[in-house]
mmCIF file of C-alpha atoms in Angstrom:
data_model
loop_
_atom_site.group_PDB
_atom_site.id
_atom_site.type_symbol
_atom_site.label_atom_id
_atom_site.label_comp_id
_atom_site.label_asym_id
_atom_site.label_seq_id
_atom_site.Cartn_x
_atom_site.Cartn_y
_atom_site.Cartn_z
ATOM 1 C CA UNK A 28 -14.550 4.831 -25.171
ATOM 2 C CA UNK A 29 -14.298 4.269 -21.421
ATOM 3 C CA UNK A 30 -10.538 4.647 -21.706
ATOM 4 C CA UNK A 31 -10.894 8.031 -23.462
ATOM 5 C CA UNK A 32 -13.408 9.199 -20.853
ATOM 6 C CA UNK A 33 -11.021 8.127 -18.099
ATOM 7 C CA UNK A 34 -8.100 9.999 -19.660
ATOM 8 C CA UNK A 35 -10.190 13.183 -20.093
ATOM 9 C CA UNK A 36 -11.411 12.935 -16.506
ATOM 10 C CA UNK A 37 -7.843 12.674 -15.228
ATOM 11 C CA UNK A 38 -6.878 15.690 -17.391
ATOM 12 C CA UNK A 39 -9.713 17.832 -16.009
ATOM 13 C CA UNK A 40 -8.827 16.821 -12.450
ATOM 14 C CA UNK A 41 -5.235 17.820 -13.138
ATOM 15 C CA UNK A 42 -6.362 21.205 -14.456
ATOM 16 C CA UNK A 43 -8.539 21.739 -11.404
ATOM 17 C CA UNK A 44 -5.595 21.162 -9.113
ATOM 18 C CA UNK A 45 -3.505 23.617 -11.164
ATOM 19 C CA UNK A 46 -6.013 26.501 -10.796
ATOM 20 C CA UNK A 47 -4.486 29.202 -8.596
ATOM 21 C CA UNK A 48 -7.122 30.679 -6.266
ATOM 22 C CA UNK A 49 -7.505 34.469 -6.199
ATOM 23 C CA UNK A 50 -5.899 35.838 -3.069
ATOM 24 C CA UNK A 51 -8.255 37.531 -0.634
ATOM 25 C CA UNK A 52 -5.812 40.371 0.008
ATOM 26 C CA UNK A 53 -3.661 42.962 -1.762
ATOM 27 C CA UNK A 54 0.111 42.548 -1.650
ATOM 28 C CA UNK A 55 1.953 45.874 -1.750
ATOM 29 C CA UNK A 56 5.732 46.125 -2.020
ATOM 30 C CA UNK A 57 8.086 48.783 -3.252
ATOM 31 C CA UNK A 58 11.046 51.065 -2.852
ATOM 32 C CA UNK A 59 11.113 54.796 -2.175
ATOM 33 C CA UNK A 60 14.156 56.798 -3.171
ATOM 34 C CA UNK A 61 14.920 59.720 -0.832
ATOM 35 C CA UNK A 62 12.254 58.691 1.724
ATOM 36 C CA UNK A 63 10.933 61.502 3.921
ATOM 37 C CA UNK A 64 9.216 59.272 6.469
ATOM 38 C CA UNK A 65 9.609 55.840 8.062
ATOM 39 C CA UNK A 66 6.027 54.894 7.250
ATOM 40 C CA UNK A 67 3.286 55.143 4.635
ATOM 41 C CA UNK A 68 -0.457 55.468 5.201
ATOM 42 C CA UNK A 69 -3.027 53.850 2.932
ATOM 43 C CA UNK A 70 -6.493 55.224 3.637
ATOM 44 C CA UNK A 71 -10.061 55.565 2.475
ATOM 45 C CA UNK A 72 -13.120 56.813 4.343
ATOM 46 C CA UNK A 73 -13.518 53.438 6.054
ATOM 47 C CA UNK A 74 -9.993 52.002 5.928
ATOM 48 C CA UNK A 75 -6.597 52.916 7.353
ATOM 49 C CA UNK A 76 -3.326 50.978 7.353
ATOM 50 C CA UNK A 77 0.154 52.083 8.415
ATOM 51 C CA UNK A 78 3.039 50.475 6.510
ATOM 52 C CA UNK A 79 6.577 50.644 7.854
ATOM 53 C CA UNK A 80 9.336 51.854 5.512
ATOM 54 C CA UNK A 81 12.808 50.436 6.147
ATOM 55 C CA UNK A 82 15.966 52.551 6.192
ATOM 56 C CA UNK A 83 16.775 51.507 2.625
ATOM 57 C CA UNK A 84 13.359 52.795 1.477
ATOM 58 C CA UNK A 85 11.783 49.390 0.909
ATOM 59 C CA UNK A 86 8.398 48.343 2.243
ATOM 60 C CA UNK A 87 6.101 45.336 2.067
ATOM 61 C CA UNK A 88 2.671 44.515 3.478
ATOM 62 C CA UNK A 89 -0.678 42.895 2.759
ATOM 63 C CA UNK A 90 -4.117 44.477 3.025
ATOM 64 C CA UNK A 91 -7.666 43.148 2.938
ATOM 65 C CA UNK A 92 -9.744 45.760 1.162
ATOM 66 C CA UNK A 93 -13.037 46.545 -0.496
ATOM 67 C CA UNK A 94 -12.473 47.181 -4.205
ATOM 68 C CA UNK A 95 -12.164 50.917 -4.759
ATOM 69 C CA UNK A 96 -10.077 54.063 -4.449
ATOM 70 C CA UNK A 97 -7.523 54.711 -1.723
ATOM 71 C CA UNK A 98 -4.963 57.353 -0.843
ATOM 72 C CA UNK A 99 -1.298 56.569 -0.146
ATOM 73 C CA UNK A 100 0.656 59.244 1.723
ATOM 74 C CA UNK A 101 4.134 59.642 3.188
ATOM 75 C CA UNK A 102 2.966 62.601 5.266
ATOM 76 C CA UNK A 103 4.187 65.151 2.714
ATOM 77 C CA UNK A 104 2.934 63.979 -0.668
ATOM 78 C CA UNK A 105 0.153 61.613 -1.663
ATOM 79 C CA UNK A 106 -1.078 59.556 -4.592
ATOM 80 C CA UNK A 107 -4.324 57.815 -5.524
ATOM 81 C CA UNK A 108 -4.608 54.031 -5.658
ATOM 82 C CA UNK A 109 -7.179 51.614 -7.022
ATOM 83 C CA UNK A 110 -7.089 48.398 -4.992
ATOM 84 C CA UNK A 111 -8.791 45.008 -5.262
ATOM 85 C CA UNK A 112 -8.070 41.838 -3.363
ATOM 86 C CA UNK A 113 -5.816 39.725 -5.561
ATOM 87 C CA UNK A 114 -3.670 42.645 -6.727
ATOM 88 C CA UNK A 115 0.105 42.280 -6.316
ATOM 89 C CA UNK A 116 1.523 45.777 -6.692
ATOM 90 C CA UNK A 117 5.130 46.863 -6.717
ATOM 91 C CA UNK A 118 5.649 50.629 -6.461
ATOM 92 C CA UNK A 119 8.777 52.681 -7.035
ATOM 93 C CA UNK A 120 9.024 56.447 -6.658
ATOM 94 C CA UNK A 121 11.462 59.232 -5.862
ATOM 95 C CA UNK A 122 10.172 61.847 -3.409
ATOM 96 C CA UNK A 123 12.261 64.551 -5.122
ATOM 97 C CA UNK A 124 10.255 64.040 -8.327
ATOM 98 C CA UNK A 125 7.159 62.590 -6.728
ATOM 99 C CA UNK A 126 4.409 62.750 -9.375
ATOM 100 C CA UNK A 127 6.743 62.211 -12.311
ATOM 101 C CA UNK A 128 8.549 59.204 -10.833
ATOM 102 C CA UNK A 129 5.649 56.918 -9.861
ATOM 103 C CA UNK A 130 5.799 53.495 -11.525
ATOM 104 C CA UNK A 131 3.704 50.420 -10.714
ATOM 105 C CA UNK A 132 4.411 46.839 -11.752
ATOM 106 C CA UNK A 133 2.558 43.587 -11.184
ATOM 107 C CA UNK A 134 -1.118 42.700 -11.072
ATOM 108 C CA UNK A 135 -3.181 45.898 -10.842
ATOM 109 C CA UNK A 136 -0.380 48.033 -12.275
ATOM 110 C CA UNK A 137 -2.314 49.248 -15.325
ATOM 111 C CA UNK A 138 -5.086 50.884 -13.283
ATOM 112 C CA UNK A 139 -2.646 52.530 -10.893
ATOM 113 C CA UNK A 140 -0.253 53.723 -13.589
ATOM 114 C CA UNK A 141 -3.282 55.301 -15.253
ATOM 115 C CA UNK A 142 -4.185 57.126 -12.013
ATOM 116 C CA UNK A 143 -0.580 58.319 -11.655
ATOM 117 C CA UNK A 144 -0.490 59.656 -15.221
ATOM 118 C CA UNK A 145 -3.899 61.296 -14.737
ATOM 119 C CA UNK A 146 -2.707 63.053 -11.591
ATOM 120 C CA UNK A 147 0.448 64.241 -13.375
ATOM 121 C CA UNK A 148 -1.679 65.591 -16.221
ATOM 122 C CA UNK A 149 -3.949 67.452 -13.790
ATOM 123 C CA UNK A 150 -0.942 68.971 -12.010
ATOM 124 C CA UNK A 151 0.738 70.132 -15.220
ATOM 125 C CA UNK A 152 -1.531 70.341 -18.259
ATOM 126 C CA UNK A 153 -4.697 71.499 -16.484
ATOM 127 C CA UNK A 154 -3.033 73.438 -13.658
ATOM 128 C CA UNK A 155 -1.302 75.833 -16.067
ATOM 129 C CA UNK A 156 -2.636 79.324 -15.269
ATOM 130 C CA UNK A 157 -2.269 80.331 -18.920
ATOM 131 C CA UNK A 158 -5.136 77.936 -19.677
ATOM 132 C CA UNK A 159 -7.598 80.531 -18.375
ATOM 133 C CA UNK A 160 -5.979 83.293 -20.424
ATOM 134 C CA UNK A 161 -6.991 81.605 -23.685
ATOM 135 C CA UNK A 162 -10.068 82.639 -25.629
ATOM 136 C CA UNK A 163 -13.049 80.265 -25.481
ATOM 137 C CA UNK A 164 -12.110 78.386 -28.653
ATOM 138 C CA UNK A 165 -8.505 77.923 -27.532
ATOM 139 C CA UNK A 166 -9.600 76.891 -24.047
ATOM 140 C CA UNK A 167 -12.091 74.302 -25.303
ATOM 141 C CA UNK A 168 -9.460 72.877 -27.671
ATOM 142 C CA UNK A 169 -6.886 72.581 -24.887
ATOM 143 C CA UNK A 170 -9.298 70.914 -22.455
ATOM 144 C CA UNK A 171 -10.449 68.560 -25.206
ATOM 145 C CA UNK A 172 -6.825 67.554 -25.848
ATOM 146 C CA UNK A 173 -6.315 66.779 -22.165
ATOM 147 C CA UNK A 174 -9.494 64.747 -21.843
ATOM 148 C CA UNK A 175 -8.656 62.878 -25.062
ATOM 149 C CA UNK A 176 -5.315 61.790 -23.600
ATOM 150 C CA UNK A 177 -7.133 60.253 -20.637
ATOM 151 C CA UNK A 178 -9.954 58.594 -22.574
ATOM 152 C CA UNK A 179 -7.489 57.144 -25.106
ATOM 153 C CA UNK A 180 -5.503 55.575 -22.261
ATOM 154 C CA UNK A 181 -8.689 53.969 -20.971
ATOM 155 C CA UNK A 182 -9.714 52.736 -24.419
ATOM 156 C CA UNK A 183 -6.327 51.132 -25.102
ATOM 157 C CA UNK A 184 -6.136 49.452 -21.691
ATOM 158 C CA UNK A 185 -5.985 45.654 -21.742
ATOM 159 C CA UNK A 186 -6.464 44.605 -18.124
ATOM 160 C CA UNK A 187 -8.730 47.266 -16.614
ATOM 161 C CA UNK A 188 -12.045 46.037 -15.281
ATOM 162 C CA UNK A 189 -15.269 47.532 -16.615
ATOM 163 C CA UNK A 190 -16.222 49.139 -13.283
ATOM 164 C CA UNK A 191 -12.930 51.056 -13.129
ATOM 165 C CA UNK A 192 -13.222 52.186 -16.758
ATOM 166 C CA UNK A 193 -16.789 53.403 -16.255
ATOM 167 C CA UNK A 194 -15.872 55.343 -13.107
ATOM 168 C CA UNK A 195 -12.877 56.943 -14.765
ATOM 169 C CA UNK A 196 -14.836 57.964 -17.857
ATOM 170 C CA UNK A 197 -17.338 59.697 -15.578
ATOM 171 C CA UNK A 198 -14.462 61.378 -13.754
ATOM 172 C CA UNK A 199 -12.987 62.665 -17.017
ATOM 173 C CA UNK A 200 -16.391 64.176 -17.847
ATOM 174 C CA UNK A 201 -16.515 65.743 -14.381
ATOM 175 C CA UNK A 202 -13.022 67.211 -14.866
ATOM 176 C CA UNK A 203 -14.032 68.791 -18.178
ATOM 177 C CA UNK A 204 -17.190 70.191 -16.583
ATOM 178 C CA UNK A 205 -15.247 71.599 -13.618
ATOM 179 C CA UNK A 206 -12.678 73.404 -15.767
ATOM 180 C CA UNK A 207 -15.340 74.705 -18.144
ATOM 181 C CA UNK A 208 -17.315 76.149 -15.224
ATOM 182 C CA UNK A 209 -14.113 77.583 -13.733
ATOM 183 C CA UNK A 210 -13.304 79.216 -17.074
ATOM 184 C CA UNK A 211 -16.770 80.756 -17.251
ATOM 185 C CA UNK A 212 -16.487 81.998 -13.652
ATOM 186 C CA UNK A 213 -13.019 83.407 -14.319
ATOM 187 C CA UNK A 214 -14.285 85.150 -17.458
ATOM 188 C CA UNK A 215 -17.249 86.520 -15.480
ATOM 189 C CA UNK A 216 -14.908 87.907 -12.812
ATOM 190 C CA UNK A 217 -12.785 89.653 -15.433
ATOM 191 C CA UNK A 218 -15.607 91.029 -17.573
ATOM 192 C CA UNK A 219 -18.573 91.596 -15.239
ATOM 193 C CA UNK A 220 -17.271 91.802 -11.670
ATOM 194 C CA UNK A 221 -14.669 94.365 -12.659
ATOM 195 C CA UNK A 222 -13.330 97.292 -10.684
ATOM 196 C CA UNK A 223 -15.854 100.138 -10.728
ATOM 197 C CA UNK A 224 -18.862 97.951 -11.536
ATOM 198 C CA UNK A 225 -21.894 98.085 -9.252
ATOM 199 C CA UNK A 226 -21.395 95.541 -6.495
ATOM 200 C CA UNK A 227 -24.000 92.772 -6.161
ATOM 201 C CA UNK A 228 -25.806 93.225 -2.847
ATOM 202 C CA UNK A 229 -26.712 91.106 0.124
ATOM 203 C CA UNK A 230 -30.063 92.000 1.667
ATOM 204 C CA UNK A 231 -31.393 91.356 5.155
ATOM 205 C CA UNK A 232 -28.753 88.961 6.469
ATOM 206 C CA UNK A 233 -29.014 87.928 10.116
ATOM 207 C CA UNK A 234 -26.658 89.971 12.300
ATOM 208 C CA UNK A 235 -25.038 88.181 15.242
ATOM 209 C CA UNK A 236 -25.690 91.255 17.394
ATOM 210 C CA UNK A 237 -29.360 91.270 16.463
ATOM 211 C CA UNK A 238 -31.552 92.458 13.613
ATOM 212 C CA UNK A 239 -30.831 92.280 9.897
ATOM 213 C CA UNK A 240 -28.089 93.927 7.864
ATOM 214 C CA UNK A 241 -27.887 94.762 4.157
ATOM 215 C CA UNK A 242 -24.957 96.023 2.110
ATOM 216 C CA UNK A 243 -26.702 99.371 1.611
ATOM 217 C CA UNK A 244 -26.632 99.895 5.396
ATOM 218 C CA UNK A 245 -22.860 100.226 5.095
ATOM 219 C CA UNK A 246 -22.813 102.876 2.362
ATOM 220 C CA UNK A 247 -20.285 105.630 2.984
ATOM 221 C CA UNK A 248 -17.523 103.227 4.011
ATOM 222 C CA UNK A 249 -15.234 100.775 2.316
ATOM 223 C CA UNK A 250 -16.512 97.253 2.996
ATOM 224 C CA UNK A 251 -14.138 94.296 3.246
ATOM 225 C CA UNK A 252 -16.153 91.073 3.112
ATOM 226 C CA UNK A 253 -14.966 87.673 4.293
ATOM 227 C CA UNK A 254 -17.107 84.752 3.062
ATOM 228 C CA UNK A 255 -16.441 81.774 5.326
ATOM 229 C CA UNK A 256 -17.871 78.794 7.256
ATOM 230 C CA UNK A 257 -17.194 77.147 10.606
ATOM 231 C CA UNK A 258 -16.056 73.890 8.947
ATOM 232 C CA UNK A 259 -13.521 75.600 6.659
ATOM 233 C CA UNK A 260 -9.928 75.124 7.852
ATOM 234 C CA UNK A 261 -8.331 77.784 5.600
ATOM 235 C CA UNK A 262 -11.076 80.225 6.688
ATOM 236 C CA UNK A 263 -10.201 79.704 10.338
ATOM 237 C CA UNK A 264 -6.523 80.059 9.474
ATOM 238 C CA UNK A 265 -7.189 83.623 8.263
ATOM 239 C CA UNK A 266 -8.952 84.714 11.489
ATOM 240 C CA UNK A 267 -5.827 85.831 13.426
ATOM 241 C CA UNK A 268 -4.665 87.882 10.438
ATOM 242 C CA UNK A 269 -8.130 89.384 9.985
ATOM 243 C CA UNK A 270 -8.170 90.435 13.647
ATOM 244 C CA UNK A 271 -4.843 92.216 13.171
ATOM 245 C CA UNK A 272 -6.113 94.007 10.065
ATOM 246 C CA UNK A 273 -9.283 95.051 11.909
ATOM 247 C CA UNK A 274 -7.182 96.404 14.764
ATOM 248 C CA UNK A 275 -4.883 98.324 12.393
ATOM 249 C CA UNK A 276 -7.767 100.019 10.548
ATOM 250 C CA UNK A 277 -10.175 100.268 13.477
ATOM 251 C CA UNK A 278 -10.546 104.048 13.289
ATOM 252 C CA UNK A 279 -10.481 104.239 9.487
ATOM 253 C CA UNK A 280 -13.362 104.531 7.026
ATOM 254 C CA UNK A 281 -13.762 100.792 6.515
ATOM 255 C CA UNK A 282 -16.179 98.154 7.769
ATOM 256 C CA UNK A 283 -15.130 94.535 8.133
ATOM 257 C CA UNK A 284 -17.948 92.106 7.385
ATOM 258 C CA UNK A 285 -17.858 88.329 7.778
ATOM 259 C CA UNK A 286 -20.612 86.343 6.040
ATOM 260 C CA UNK A 287 -21.108 82.729 7.076
ATOM 261 C CA UNK A 288 -22.342 80.269 4.458
ATOM 262 C CA UNK A 289 -22.894 77.537 7.031
ATOM 263 C CA UNK A 290 -25.937 75.335 6.499
ATOM 264 C CA UNK A 291 -28.982 75.840 8.715
ATOM 265 C CA UNK A 292 -28.068 72.781 10.809
ATOM 266 C CA UNK A 293 -24.801 74.545 11.741
ATOM 267 C CA UNK A 294 -26.405 77.864 12.668
ATOM 268 C CA UNK A 295 -25.686 77.165 16.343
ATOM 269 C CA UNK A 296 -22.048 76.361 15.572
ATOM 270 C CA UNK A 297 -21.739 79.725 13.817
ATOM 271 C CA UNK A 298 -23.032 81.635 16.858
ATOM 272 C CA UNK A 299 -20.848 79.588 19.183
ATOM 273 C CA UNK A 300 -17.707 80.165 17.125
ATOM 274 C CA UNK A 301 -18.300 83.911 16.887
ATOM 275 C CA UNK A 302 -18.671 84.042 20.668
ATOM 276 C CA UNK A 303 -15.803 81.737 21.640
ATOM 277 C CA UNK A 304 -13.328 83.300 19.219
ATOM 278 C CA UNK A 305 -14.472 86.846 20.026
ATOM 279 C CA UNK A 306 -14.896 87.620 16.344
ATOM 280 C CA UNK A 307 -15.343 91.332 15.802
ATOM 281 C CA UNK A 308 -16.558 93.338 12.845
ATOM 282 C CA UNK A 309 -20.035 92.773 11.427
ATOM 283 C CA UNK A 310 -20.855 89.062 11.748
ATOM 284 C CA UNK A 311 -23.610 87.972 9.352
ATOM 285 C CA UNK A 312 -25.331 84.697 8.491
ATOM 286 C CA UNK A 313 -26.319 84.255 4.827
ATOM 287 C CA UNK A 314 -29.953 83.545 4.042
ATOM 288 C CA UNK A 315 -29.501 80.388 1.924
ATOM 289 C CA UNK A 316 -25.845 79.388 2.468
ATOM 290 C CA UNK A 317 -24.362 78.266 -0.891
ATOM 291 C CA UNK A 318 -27.638 78.960 -2.667
ATOM 292 C CA UNK A 319 -27.678 82.603 -1.552
ATOM 293 C CA UNK A 320 -28.035 85.072 -4.397
ATOM 294 C CA UNK A 321 -24.967 86.929 -3.120
ATOM 295 C CA UNK A 322 -22.876 83.738 -3.426
ATOM 296 C CA UNK A 323 -24.213 83.122 -6.933
ATOM 297 C CA UNK A 324 -23.678 86.723 -8.034
ATOM 298 C CA UNK A 325 -19.998 86.594 -7.053
ATOM 299 C CA UNK A 326 -19.500 83.095 -8.515
ATOM 300 C CA UNK A 327 -18.195 81.858 -5.169
ATOM 301 C CA UNK A 328 -17.229 78.198 -5.526
ATOM 302 C CA UNK A 329 -14.607 78.042 -2.793
ATOM 303 C CA UNK A 330 -13.921 79.708 0.541
ATOM 304 C CA UNK A 331 -12.510 81.751 2.072
ATOM 305 C CA UNK A 332 -13.343 84.434 -0.460
ATOM 306 C CA UNK A 333 -12.695 88.120 0.123
ATOM 307 C CA UNK A 334 -14.419 91.050 -1.568
ATOM 308 C CA UNK A 335 -13.697 94.776 -1.310
ATOM 309 C CA UNK A 336 -16.368 97.398 -2.057
ATOM 310 C CA UNK A 337 -15.985 101.186 -2.105
ATOM 311 C CA UNK A 338 -18.096 103.751 -0.165
ATOM 312 C CA UNK A 339 -20.586 104.233 -3.021
ATOM 313 C CA UNK A 340 -21.229 100.523 -3.505
ATOM 314 C CA UNK A 341 -18.907 99.795 -6.415
ATOM 315 C CA UNK A 342 -16.465 96.907 -6.683
ATOM 316 C CA UNK A 343 -12.838 97.533 -5.808
ATOM 317 C CA UNK A 344 -11.990 93.837 -6.058
ATOM 318 C CA UNK A 345 -14.340 90.858 -6.388
ATOM 319 C CA UNK A 346 -11.458 88.581 -5.416
ATOM 320 C CA UNK A 347 -9.542 90.693 -2.922
ATOM 321 C CA UNK A 348 -6.261 89.746 -1.196
ATOM 322 C CA UNK A 349 -6.505 87.638 1.952
ATOM 323 C CA UNK A 350 -5.773 89.145 5.380
ATOM 324 C CA UNK A 351 -2.601 87.039 5.559
ATOM 325 C CA UNK A 352 -1.172 88.589 2.382
ATOM 326 C CA UNK A 353 0.972 91.723 2.296
ATOM 327 C CA UNK A 354 -1.016 92.887 -0.727
ATOM 328 C CA UNK A 355 -4.103 93.618 1.385
ATOM 329 C CA UNK A 356 -2.381 96.126 3.659
ATOM 330 C CA UNK A 357 -0.786 97.829 0.653
ATOM 331 C CA UNK A 358 -4.187 98.069 -1.052
ATOM 332 C CA UNK A 359 -5.957 99.445 2.020
ATOM 333 C CA UNK A 360 -3.175 101.952 2.693
ATOM 334 C CA UNK A 361 -3.547 103.232 -0.857
ATOM 335 C CA UNK A 362 -7.333 103.579 -0.577
ATOM 336 C CA UNK A 363 -7.681 104.801 2.992
ATOM 337 C CA UNK A 364 -5.207 107.630 3.431
#
């Protein structure tokens, strides 16, 4: 009996010495075909690491990370990663076919191949403009097909941890919700906020020059509205073009109105930006930022957003061309002769 116990003890000791400890870092290697940069960046809100890419497109490094989502970028394109210490990932991709060429191998590959396929699906299946041209039944069927592809991949997965699966299932639900809301907003724009319909109003918005201004105060003129915020990069990118448009049509029967949807805490930033950038036209501050009735009435979910209203208060376009587009000048020239 003692002999058997001794043999078993030796066996367990041998097994203990054969256990490979989990590494406290992520090993990332790979090869990029047609590299566009000599480095890669892996980042999250609290993490940043620069990885050198050799002339032959290969790279290799180790990272100590908190388990979670990260972004890998070559400065031109980017992809999502899910990293945990202990992963040993090998990535191959071709920058000329970026999304469609991403392949991961090694420990952690299943989660990251899933993210790559999800991103490809979002950029093809869901990004197809014809999706929003379908009737409601056709749209719901198409979105259901897309979400089913993702959930099936998660269900069939063999090595994904439960936390990742739970997060991704929630994300699939969020994607479906987002596209459903976008479809409803798009339908609303095409059926309710149509050309010739009575324009939803803004009432008593703070005017940078003092007092309050309402849409009705501008009756008798075309009104070109820019909905923006001080934190919005694309909004600020349109400012030089808007100034040129304002200058071109300065003496015409049109009023240029900019409505800030900045939060109350950024009210001072709004006033400062108007002053420092010498913004002209009618500069207004919305009463409840994103919760303003005007924002809700126009289904504004992203900025900048431009709206054109005619002299009697009817909609010309609830989603008008941007100042930087040639279409705006052509439209204004046609209206204001």
